PDB file of C-alpha atoms and ligand atoms in Angstrom:
ATOM      1  CA  MET P   1       0.082  -0.541  -0.255  1.00 48.00           C
ATOM      2  CA  VAL P   2       2.804   2.085   0.680  1.00 46.00           C
ATOM      3  CA  SER P   3       3.855   4.598  -1.993  1.00 42.00           C
ATOM      4  CA  ASN P   4       7.457   3.925  -3.003  1.00 42.00           C
ATOM      5  CA  LYS P   5       9.607   6.612  -4.518  1.00 38.00           C
ATOM      6  CA  MET P   6      12.681   4.786  -5.166  1.00 37.00           C
ATOM      7  CA  THR P   7      10.664   2.475  -7.759  1.00 50.00           C
ATOM      8  CA  GLN P   8       7.985   4.898  -8.716  1.00 68.00           C
ATOM      9  CA  GLN P   9       5.599   3.285  -7.878  1.00 80.00           C
ATOM     10  CA  LYS P  10       2.040   5.369  -7.687  1.00 83.00           C
ATOM     11  CA  TRP P  11      -1.068   4.663  -6.183  1.00 82.00           C
ATOM     12  CA  ASP P  12      -5.305   5.985  -7.908  1.00 83.00           C
ATOM     13  CA  ALA P  13      -7.205   6.079  -4.548  1.00 84.00           C
ATOM     14  CA  ALA P  14     -10.408   5.095  -7.068  1.00 82.00           C
ATOM     15  CA  GLU P  15      -8.750   2.301  -8.781  1.00 82.00           C
ATOM     16  CA  TYR P  16      -6.730   0.916  -5.573  1.00 79.00           C
ATOM     17  CA  ALA P  17     -10.916   0.632  -4.124  1.00 80.00           C
ATOM     18  CA  LYS P  18     -12.159  -1.258  -7.262  1.00 80.00           C
ATOM     19  CA  HIS P  19      -9.866  -4.234  -7.827  1.00 76.00           C
ATOM     20  CA  ALA P  20      -7.949  -4.289  -4.200  1.00 76.00           C
ATOM     21  CA  SER P  21     -10.172  -4.685  -1.578  1.00 80.00           C
ATOM     22  CA  PHE P  22      -9.567  -7.631  -0.569  1.00 84.00           C
ATOM     23  CA  VAL P  23      -6.042  -6.155   0.961  1.00 81.00           C
ATOM     24  CA  THR P  24      -8.617  -4.735   3.494  1.00 86.00           C
ATOM     25  CA  ALA P  25     -10.970  -8.336   3.316  1.00 82.00           C
ATOM     26  CA  LEU P  26      -8.543 -10.416   3.960  1.00 88.00           C
ATOM     27  CA  ALA P  27      -6.662  -9.084   7.282  1.00 94.00           C
ATOM     28  CA  SER P  28      -9.304 -10.354   9.941  1.00 95.00           C
ATOM     29  CA  ASP P  29      -6.163 -12.606  11.614  1.00 97.00           C
ATOM     30  CA  VAL P  30      -4.221  -9.248  11.864  1.00 98.00           C
ATOM     31  CA  VAL P  31      -6.354  -7.416  13.085  1.00 97.00           C
ATOM     32  CA  GLU P  32      -7.475 -10.133  15.382  1.00 97.00           C
ATOM     33  CA  LEU P  33      -3.500 -10.111  16.399  1.00 98.00           C
ATOM     34  CA  LEU P  34      -3.501  -6.425  17.318  1.00 98.00           C
ATOM     35  CA  ASN P  35      -6.195  -6.858  19.750  1.00 98.00           C
ATOM     36  CA  SER P  36      -7.281  -3.193  19.554  1.00 98.00           C
ATOM     37  CA  GLN P  37      -8.728  -1.439  22.948  1.00 97.00           C
ATOM     38  CA  PHE P  38     -11.137   1.166  23.404  1.00 97.00           C
ATOM     39  CA  SER P  39      -9.458   4.672  23.417  1.00 97.00           C
ATOM     40  CA  GLU P  40      -6.335   3.026  22.254  1.00 98.00           C
ATOM     41  CA  ARG P  41      -4.245   5.239  19.808  1.00 98.00           C
ATOM     42  CA  ILE P  42      -2.683   3.468  17.402  1.00 98.00           C
ATOM     43  CA  LEU P  43      -0.499   4.630  14.240  1.00 98.00           C
ATOM     44  CA  ASP P  44      -1.037   2.497  10.836  1.00 98.00           C
ATOM     45  CA  VAL P  45       1.700   2.699   8.685  1.00 98.00           C
ATOM     46  CA  GLY P  46       0.729   2.348   5.001  1.00 97.00           C
ATOM     47  CA  CYS P  47      -2.704   3.271   5.461  1.00 97.00           C
ATOM     48  CA  GLY P  48      -3.755   3.035   2.008  1.00 95.00           C
ATOM     49  CA  ASP P  49      -6.828   4.398   1.276  1.00 94.00           C
ATOM     50  CA  GLY P  50      -7.373   4.218   4.899  1.00 96.00           C
ATOM     51  CA  GLU P  51     -10.421   1.878   4.726  1.00 95.00           C
ATOM     52  CA  LEU P  52      -9.079  -0.867   7.779  1.00 96.00           C
ATOM     53  CA  THR P  53      -7.260   2.322   9.322  1.00 98.00           C
ATOM     54  CA  ALA P  54     -11.466   3.094  10.037  1.00 97.00           C
ATOM     55  CA  VAL P  55     -12.693  -0.598  10.601  1.00 96.00           C
ATOM     56  CA  LEU P  56      -9.446   0.088  14.052  1.00 97.00           C
ATOM     57  CA  GLN P  57     -11.031   3.340  14.462  1.00 97.00           C
ATOM     58  CA  ALA P  58     -14.362   2.405  14.877  1.00 96.00           C
ATOM     59  CA  LYS P  59     -13.929   0.099  17.760  1.00 96.00           C
ATOM     60  CA  GLY P  60     -13.236   3.051  18.925  1.00 97.00           C
ATOM     61  CA  CYS P  61      -9.643   3.667  18.955  1.00 98.00           C
ATOM     62  CA  SER P  62      -8.050   6.157  17.557  1.00 98.00           C
ATOM     63  CA  LEU P  63      -5.920   6.183  14.510  1.00 98.00           C
ATOM     64  CA  VAL P  64      -3.390   7.975  12.840  1.00 98.00           C
ATOM     65  CA  GLY P  65      -2.831   6.707   9.281  1.00 98.00           C
ATOM     66  CA  THR P  66       0.447   7.701   7.311  1.00 98.00           C
ATOM     67  CA  ASP P  67       0.987   6.714   3.621  1.00 97.00           C
ATOM     68  CA  ALA P  68       3.481   8.159   1.627  1.00 96.00           C
ATOM     69  CA  SER P  69       1.186   8.673  -1.488  1.00 94.00           C
ATOM     70  CA  ALA P  70      -1.295  11.911  -1.774  1.00 95.00           C
ATOM     71  CA  SER P  71      -3.828  10.338  -3.434  1.00 94.00           C
ATOM     72  CA  MET P  72      -4.460   7.945  -0.322  1.00 94.00           C
ATOM     73  CA  ILE P  73      -4.257   9.984   2.690  1.00 97.00           C
ATOM     74  CA  GLU P  74      -7.092  11.768   0.759  1.00 96.00           C
ATOM     75  CA  SER P  75      -8.636   8.689   0.756  1.00 95.00           C
ATOM     76  CA  THR P  76      -7.547   7.966   4.670  1.00 97.00           C
ATOM     77  CA  LYS P  77      -9.253  11.663   5.702  1.00 98.00           C
ATOM     78  CA  ARG P  78     -12.244  11.631   4.151  1.00 97.00           C
ATOM     79  CA  ARG P  79     -12.992   8.859   6.313  1.00 97.00           C
ATOM     80  CA  GLY P  80     -12.561  11.417   9.342  1.00 97.00           C
ATOM     81  CA  ILE P  81      -8.932  10.003  10.088  1.00 98.00           C
ATOM     82  CA  GLU P  82      -5.971  11.950  11.084  1.00 98.00           C
ATOM     83  CA  ALA P  83      -2.867  10.969   8.708  1.00 98.00           C
ATOM     84  CA  TYR P  84      -0.223  12.224   6.680  1.00 98.00           C
ATOM     85  CA  VAL P  85       1.915  11.767   4.206  1.00 98.00           C
ATOM     86  CA  VAL P  86       4.793  10.833   4.955  1.00 98.00           C
ATOM     87  CA  ASP P  87       6.626   7.633   4.540  1.00 97.00           C
ATOM     88  CA  GLY P  88       7.684   4.687   6.025  1.00 98.00           C
ATOM     89  CA  HIS P  89      10.813   5.250   6.424  1.00 98.00           C
ATOM     90  CA  GLU P  90       9.991   8.759   7.805  1.00 98.00           C
ATOM     91  CA  LEU P  91       8.506   8.378  10.455  1.00 98.00           C
ATOM     92  CA  ASP P  92       9.206  10.854  12.863  1.00 97.00           C
ATOM     93  CA  PHE P  93       6.936  10.567  16.337  1.00 98.00           C
ATOM     94  CA  GLN P  94       7.777  10.353  19.501  1.00 98.00           C
ATOM     95  CA  ASN P  95       6.407   7.736  22.701  1.00 98.00           C
ATOM     96  CA  GLU P  96       3.258   8.699  22.010  1.00 98.00           C
ATOM     97  CA  PHE P  97       1.108   5.278  20.155  1.00 98.00           C
ATOM     98  CA  ASP P  98       0.073   2.098  21.860  1.00 98.00           C
ATOM     99  CA  ALA P  99       0.734  -0.005  19.015  1.00 98.00           C
ATOM    100  CA  VAL P 100       2.050   0.254  15.562  1.00 98.00           C
ATOM    101  CA  PHE P 101       0.044  -1.748  13.085  1.00 98.00           C
ATOM    102  CA  SER P 102      -0.008  -2.266   9.171  1.00 98.00           C
ATOM    103  CA  ASN P 103      -0.719  -4.436   7.270  1.00 97.00           C
ATOM    104  CA  ALA P 104       0.440  -5.149   3.671  1.00 96.00           C
ATOM    105  CA  ALA P 105       2.873  -2.560   3.567  1.00 97.00           C
ATOM    106  CA  LEU P 106       6.458  -2.942   5.293  1.00 98.00           C
ATOM    107  CA  HIS P 107       7.391  -5.156   1.842  1.00 97.00           C
ATOM    108  CA  TRP P 108       6.966  -2.277  -0.037  1.00 96.00           C
ATOM    109  CA  LEU P 109      10.414  -0.508   2.367  1.00 97.00           C
ATOM    110  CA  LEU P 110      13.329  -1.477   1.415  1.00 97.00           C
ATOM    111  CA  GLN P 111      15.596  -0.247   4.459  1.00 98.00           C
ATOM    112  CA  PRO P 112      13.688  -2.257   6.896  1.00 98.00           C
ATOM    113  CA  GLU P 113      15.900  -0.807   9.916  1.00 98.00           C
ATOM    114  CA  LYS P 114      15.112   2.287   9.503  1.00 98.00           C
ATOM    115  CA  VAL P 115      11.245   1.355   9.768  1.00 98.00           C
ATOM    116  CA  ILE P 116      11.273  -0.245  12.630  1.00 98.00           C
ATOM    117  CA  GLN P 117      13.407   2.039  13.790  1.00 98.00           C
ATOM    118  CA  GLY P 118      10.459   4.565  13.502  1.00 98.00           C
ATOM    119  CA  ALA P 119       8.213   2.039  14.633  1.00 98.00           C
ATOM    120  CA  TYR P 120      10.432   1.686  18.234  1.00 98.00           C
ATOM    121  CA  ALA P 121      10.252   5.673  18.396  1.00 98.00           C
ATOM    122  CA  ALA P 122       6.504   6.241  17.608  1.00 98.00           C
ATOM    123  CA  LEU P 123       5.468   3.852  20.469  1.00 98.00           C
ATOM    124  CA  LYS P 124       5.783   3.995  24.341  1.00 98.00           C
ATOM    125  CA  SER P 125       7.581   2.702  26.612  1.00 97.00           C
ATOM    126  CA  ASP P 126       5.303  -0.643  27.021  1.00 94.00           C
ATOM    127  CA  GLY P 127       3.772  -0.083  23.248  1.00 98.00           C
ATOM    128  CA  ARG P 128       3.415  -3.060  20.481  1.00 98.00           C
ATOM    129  CA  PHE P 129       4.413  -3.461  16.688  1.00 98.00           C
ATOM    130  CA  VAL P 130       1.989  -6.284  14.742  1.00 98.00           C
ATOM    131  CA  ALA P 131       1.917  -5.837  11.150  1.00 98.00           C
ATOM    132  CA  GLU P 132       1.646  -8.134   8.937  1.00 98.00           C
ATOM    133  CA  PHE P 133       3.011  -7.781   5.031  1.00 98.00           C
ATOM    134  CA  GLY P 134       4.619 -10.083   2.225  1.00 98.00           C
ATOM    135  CA  GLY P 135       7.003 -13.255   3.826  1.00 98.00           C
ATOM    136  CA  ALA P 136      10.375 -14.782   1.901  1.00 98.00           C
ATOM    137  CA  GLY P 137       8.774 -16.725  -1.237  1.00 98.00           C
ATOM    138  CA  ASN P 138       5.958 -13.951  -1.844  1.00 98.00           C
ATOM    139  CA  ILE P 139       4.294 -13.832  -5.759  1.00 98.00           C
ATOM    140  CA  ALA P 140       7.233 -15.792  -6.091  1.00 98.00           C
ATOM    141  CA  ALA P 141       5.678 -17.543  -9.440  1.00 98.00           C
ATOM    142  CA  LEU P 142       4.530 -13.134 -10.707  1.00 97.00           C
ATOM    143  CA  LEU P 143       8.206 -12.498  -9.851  1.00 97.00           C
ATOM    144  CA  LYS P 144       9.682 -15.877 -12.213  1.00 97.00           C
ATOM    145  CA  ALA P 145       7.453 -14.719 -14.936  1.00 97.00           C
ATOM    146  CA  MET P 146       7.324 -10.571 -14.744  1.00 96.00           C
ATOM    147  CA  GLN P 147      12.126 -11.611 -14.763  1.00 95.00           C
ATOM    148  CA  GLU P 148      11.393 -13.855 -17.871  1.00 96.00           C
ATOM    149  CA  VAL P 149       9.631 -12.012 -19.949  1.00 96.00           C
ATOM    150  CA  LEU P 150      11.901  -8.300 -19.188  1.00 94.00           C
ATOM    151  CA  ASP P 151      14.885 -11.231 -20.196  1.00 94.00           C
ATOM    152  CA  ASP P 152      13.023 -11.962 -23.354  1.00 95.00           C
ATOM    153  CA  ASN P 153      12.405  -8.643 -24.355  1.00 94.00           C
ATOM    154  CA  GLU P 154      15.801  -6.280 -23.848  1.00 91.00           C
ATOM    155  CA  GLU P 155      13.708  -3.436 -25.066  1.00 91.00           C
ATOM    156  CA  PHE P 156      11.954  -2.671 -21.570  1.00 92.00           C
ATOM    157  CA  GLY P 157      15.033  -2.737 -19.187  1.00 90.00           C
ATOM    158  CA  GLU P 158      16.338  -5.022 -16.544  1.00 89.00           C
ATOM    159  CA  PHE P 159      14.170  -6.129 -13.430  1.00 89.00           C
ATOM    160  CA  LYS P 160      14.538  -5.164 -10.307  1.00 89.00           C
ATOM    161  CA  SER P 161      11.956  -6.045  -7.347  1.00 91.00           C
ATOM    162  CA  PRO P 162      10.830  -3.376  -5.746  1.00 93.00           C
ATOM    163  CA  TRP P 163       9.851  -5.549  -3.114  1.00 96.00           C
ATOM    164  CA  PHE P 164      11.237  -6.899   0.429  1.00 97.00           C
ATOM    165  CA  PHE P 165      10.063 -10.434   0.999  1.00 98.00           C
ATOM    166  CA  PRO P 166      11.827 -11.525   4.551  1.00 98.00           C
ATOM    167  CA  THR P 167      12.118 -14.797   6.397  1.00 98.00           C
ATOM    168  CA  VAL P 168      10.625 -15.712   9.381  1.00 98.00           C
ATOM    169  CA  GLU P 169      14.557 -15.540  11.207  1.00 98.00           C
ATOM    170  CA  GLU P 170      15.702 -12.907   9.065  1.00 98.00           C
ATOM    171  CA  TYR P 171      13.030 -10.401  10.126  1.00 98.00           C
ATOM    172  CA  LYS P 172      13.030 -11.478  13.973  1.00 98.00           C
ATOM    173  CA  SER P 173      16.893 -11.060  14.275  1.00 98.00           C
ATOM    174  CA  LEU P 174      16.140  -6.847  12.581  1.00 98.00           C
ATOM    175  CA  LEU P 175      13.095  -5.873  15.188  1.00 98.00           C
ATOM    176  CA  GLU P 176      15.390  -7.983  17.945  1.00 98.00           C
ATOM    177  CA  THR P 177      18.088  -5.809  16.857  1.00 98.00           C
ATOM    178  CA  GLY P 178      15.742  -2.359  17.417  1.00 98.00           C
ATOM    179  CA  GLY P 179      14.890  -3.079  20.405  1.00 97.00           C
ATOM    180  CA  PHE P 180      11.748  -4.982  19.638  1.00 98.00           C
ATOM    181  CA  GLU P 181      11.374  -8.421  22.195  1.00 98.00           C
ATOM    182  CA  VAL P 182       9.425 -10.666  19.820  1.00 98.00           C
ATOM    183  CA  ASN P 183       6.331 -12.388  20.905  1.00 98.00           C
ATOM    184  CA  THR P 184       4.932 -14.045  17.656  1.00 98.00           C
ATOM    185  CA  ILE P 185       5.826 -14.305  14.316  1.00 98.00           C
ATOM    186  CA  LYS P 186       4.514 -17.007  11.771  1.00 98.00           C
ATOM    187  CA  PHE P 187       5.037 -17.589   8.272  1.00 97.00           C
ATOM    188  CA  ILE P 188       1.928 -18.397   6.854  1.00 97.00           C
ATOM    189  CA  PRO P 189       1.317 -18.963   2.948  1.00 97.00           C
ATOM    190  CA  ARG P 190      -2.163 -17.195   1.652  1.00 96.00           C
ATOM    191  CA  PRO P 191      -3.540 -18.269  -1.927  1.00 96.00           C
ATOM    192  CA  THR P 192      -4.973 -15.404  -2.334  1.00 96.00           C
ATOM    193  CA  PRO P 193      -8.313 -15.480  -5.781  1.00 95.00           C
ATOM    194  CA  LEU P 194      -7.756 -11.381  -7.508  1.00 94.00           C
ATOM    195  CA  THR P 195     -11.256 -11.148  -8.529  1.00 89.00           C
ATOM    196  CA  SER P 196     -10.179  -8.263 -10.798  1.00 89.00           C
ATOM    197  CA  GLY P 197      -8.072 -10.528 -12.487  1.00 94.00           C
ATOM    198  CA  ILE P 198      -4.357 -10.843 -13.675  1.00 96.00           C
ATOM    199  CA  SER P 199      -3.940  -8.326 -15.618  1.00 95.00           C
ATOM    200  CA  ASN P 200      -5.407  -5.120 -13.101  1.00 93.00           C
ATOM    201  CA  TRP P 201      -3.152  -6.685 -10.286  1.00 94.00           C
ATOM    202  CA  LEU P 202      -0.414  -5.799 -12.853  1.00 95.00           C
ATOM    203  CA  GLU P 203      -1.073  -2.763 -13.569  1.00 91.00           C
ATOM    204  CA  ILE P 204      -1.783  -1.310  -9.766  1.00 88.00           C
ATOM    205  CA  PHE P 205       0.721  -2.668  -8.173  1.00 91.00           C
ATOM    206  CA  ALA P 206       3.889  -3.458 -10.999  1.00 92.00           C
ATOM    207  CA  GLU P 207       3.598   0.280 -11.451  1.00 88.00           C
ATOM    208  CA  GLY P 208       7.240   0.320 -10.231  1.00 87.00           C
ATOM    209  CA  ILE P 209       7.960  -2.943 -12.824  1.00 91.00           C
ATOM    210  CA  THR P 210       6.504  -0.737 -15.587  1.00 90.00           C
ATOM    211  CA  ALA P 211       7.080   2.919 -15.246  1.00 87.00           C
ATOM    212  CA  HIS P 212       9.344   3.414 -17.503  1.00 89.00           C
ATOM    213  CA  LEU P 213       7.903   1.689 -20.137  1.00 92.00           C
ATOM    214  CA  SER P 214       5.209   3.283 -23.209  1.00 93.00           C
ATOM    215  CA  ASP P 215       1.865   2.334 -23.123  1.00 92.00           C
ATOM    216  CA  GLU P 216       1.951   0.528 -25.419  1.00 94.00           C
ATOM    217  CA  ASN P 217       4.751  -1.472 -24.426  1.00 94.00           C
ATOM    218  CA  ARG P 218       3.334  -1.574 -21.237  1.00 94.00           C
ATOM    219  CA  LYS P 219      -0.173  -3.061 -22.422  1.00 95.00           C
ATOM    220  CA  VAL P 220       2.449  -6.518 -23.441  1.00 96.00           C
ATOM    221  CA  PHE P 221       4.276  -6.323 -21.042  1.00 96.00           C
ATOM    222  CA  ILE P 222       0.846  -7.085 -18.677  1.00 96.00           C
ATOM    223  CA  SER P 223      -0.501  -9.572 -21.775  1.00 97.00           C
ATOM    224  CA  LEU P 224       3.149 -11.791 -21.557  1.00 97.00           C
ATOM    225  CA  VAL P 225       3.120 -12.178 -18.474  1.00 97.00           C
ATOM    226  CA  GLU P 226      -0.511 -13.016 -17.522  1.00 98.00           C
ATOM    227  CA  GLU P 227      -0.266 -15.761 -20.644  1.00 98.00           C
ATOM    228  CA  LYS P 228       3.008 -16.667 -18.904  1.00 97.00           C
ATOM    229  CA  LEU P 229       0.736 -17.044 -15.391  1.00 98.00           C
ATOM    230  CA  ARG P 230      -2.552 -18.820 -16.768  1.00 98.00           C
ATOM    231  CA  PRO P 231      -1.596 -22.255 -16.644  1.00 98.00           C
ATOM    232  CA  VAL P 232       0.326 -21.963 -12.782  1.00 97.00           C
ATOM    233  CA  LEU P 233      -2.183 -19.796 -11.650  1.00 98.00           C
ATOM    234  CA  TYR P 234      -5.700 -19.782 -13.426  1.00 98.00           C
ATOM    235  CA  SER P 235      -8.213 -22.276 -12.840  1.00 98.00           C
ATOM    236  CA  ASP P 236     -11.861 -22.468 -14.509  1.00 97.00           C
ATOM    237  CA  GLU P 237     -13.064 -22.684 -10.854  1.00 97.00           C
ATOM    238  CA  GLU P 238     -11.328 -20.589  -8.890  1.00 96.00           C
ATOM    239  CA  GLY P 239     -10.520 -18.313 -11.566  1.00 97.00           C
ATOM    240  CA  TRP P 240      -6.589 -15.916 -10.812  1.00 97.00           C
ATOM    241  CA  VAL P 241      -5.007 -17.009  -6.584  1.00 97.00           C
ATOM    242  CA  ALA P 242      -2.461 -15.169  -6.764  1.00 97.00           C
ATOM    243  CA  ASP P 243       0.278 -16.783  -4.709  1.00 97.00           C
ATOM    244  CA  TYR P 244       0.508 -15.158  -1.563  1.00 97.00           C
ATOM    245  CA  VAL P 245       2.715 -15.666   1.263  1.00 98.00           C
ATOM    246  CA  ARG P 246       2.873 -13.699   4.866  1.00 98.00           C
ATOM    247  CA  LEU P 247       4.511 -12.959   7.972  1.00 98.00           C
ATOM    248  CA  ARG P 248       2.765 -11.960  10.669  1.00 98.00           C
ATOM    249  CA  PHE P 249       4.105 -11.104  13.697  1.00 98.00           C
ATOM    250  CA  SER P 250       3.986  -8.884  17.830  1.00 98.00           C
ATOM    251  CA  ALA P 251       6.491  -7.872  18.653  1.00 98.00           C
ATOM    252  CA  SER P 252       6.913  -5.130  22.009  1.00 98.00           C
ATOM    253  CA  LYS P 253       8.985  -2.406  23.115  1.00 97.00           C
ATOM    254  CA  THR P 254      11.228  -3.603  25.212  1.00 86.00           C
ATOM    255  CA  LYS P 255      13.101  -0.145  27.011  1.00 61.00           C
TER     256      LYS P 255
HETATM  257  C1  LIG K 301       1.229  -8.353  -0.582  1.00 57.97           C
HETATM  258  O1  LIG K 301       0.505  -8.308  -0.368  1.00 57.97           O
HETATM  259  O2  LIG K 301       2.262  -9.877  -0.853  1.00 57.97           O
HETATM  260  C2  LIG K 301       2.128  -7.376  -2.454  1.00 57.97           C
HETATM  261  C3  LIG K 301       1.015  -7.022  -2.945  1.00 57.97           C
HETATM  262  C4  LIG K 301       1.152  -5.991  -3.850  1.00 57.97           C
HETATM  263  C5  LIG K 301       2.764  -6.179  -4.544  1.00 57.97           C
HETATM  264  C6  LIG K 301       3.862  -7.084  -4.105  1.00 57.97           C
HETATM  265  C7  LIG K 301       3.610  -7.953  -2.189  1.00 57.97           C
END
């Protein structure tokens, strides 16, 4: 959900709402892990269009949303939520939140140490950091297909993944180095139905990979990737199902 300057990923909140509502719909487990309590103050990092932030606010919590995309933050504010355009690497809050929360955003932030440092500083001394994002092996088939299409079409340029998908061991170590005590961290393969199809997924989420292409080449890229993935991720019974893998954790501030 987080916009990332390095990859030129751009977000359009209206398109996101139309084709990516599954992101919030599938967040119930991380919301349960957060276990928010009435009147808690919670920071939602990479809040996107604020749909899930609003769900937490409706539970009686006081939410602050941050996202690097101005379009997403406008949408979040329209829901009556305090929200700021801030890159997740540049969080600048001090000892003010009971919890820092994030869903489907941390994999866009390629300098996890900075994000963890910002989350740690933002928390009160007994605060918790609870999040879910893409873990090692996430969208492996999608990545392979995109890589192959770029390899086969040199004029499209080189493939550079804009995502960070760590193992449990890697991320646990990052959290501990950042001063957190890890209460739980789990690796969860979660095949994810894409009801809007794979081409809309690529239009919305692979912008960082296709941004430099002409409109025509972007269309060619998307249709070639779709062709490669059809035998792997599509069936008549289930439609398109992406090979998502989640990493979900809860960690406490220790000092
Ligand atoms: C994810 O939620 O795992 C994801 C979404 C878009 C691009 C890459 C990963």
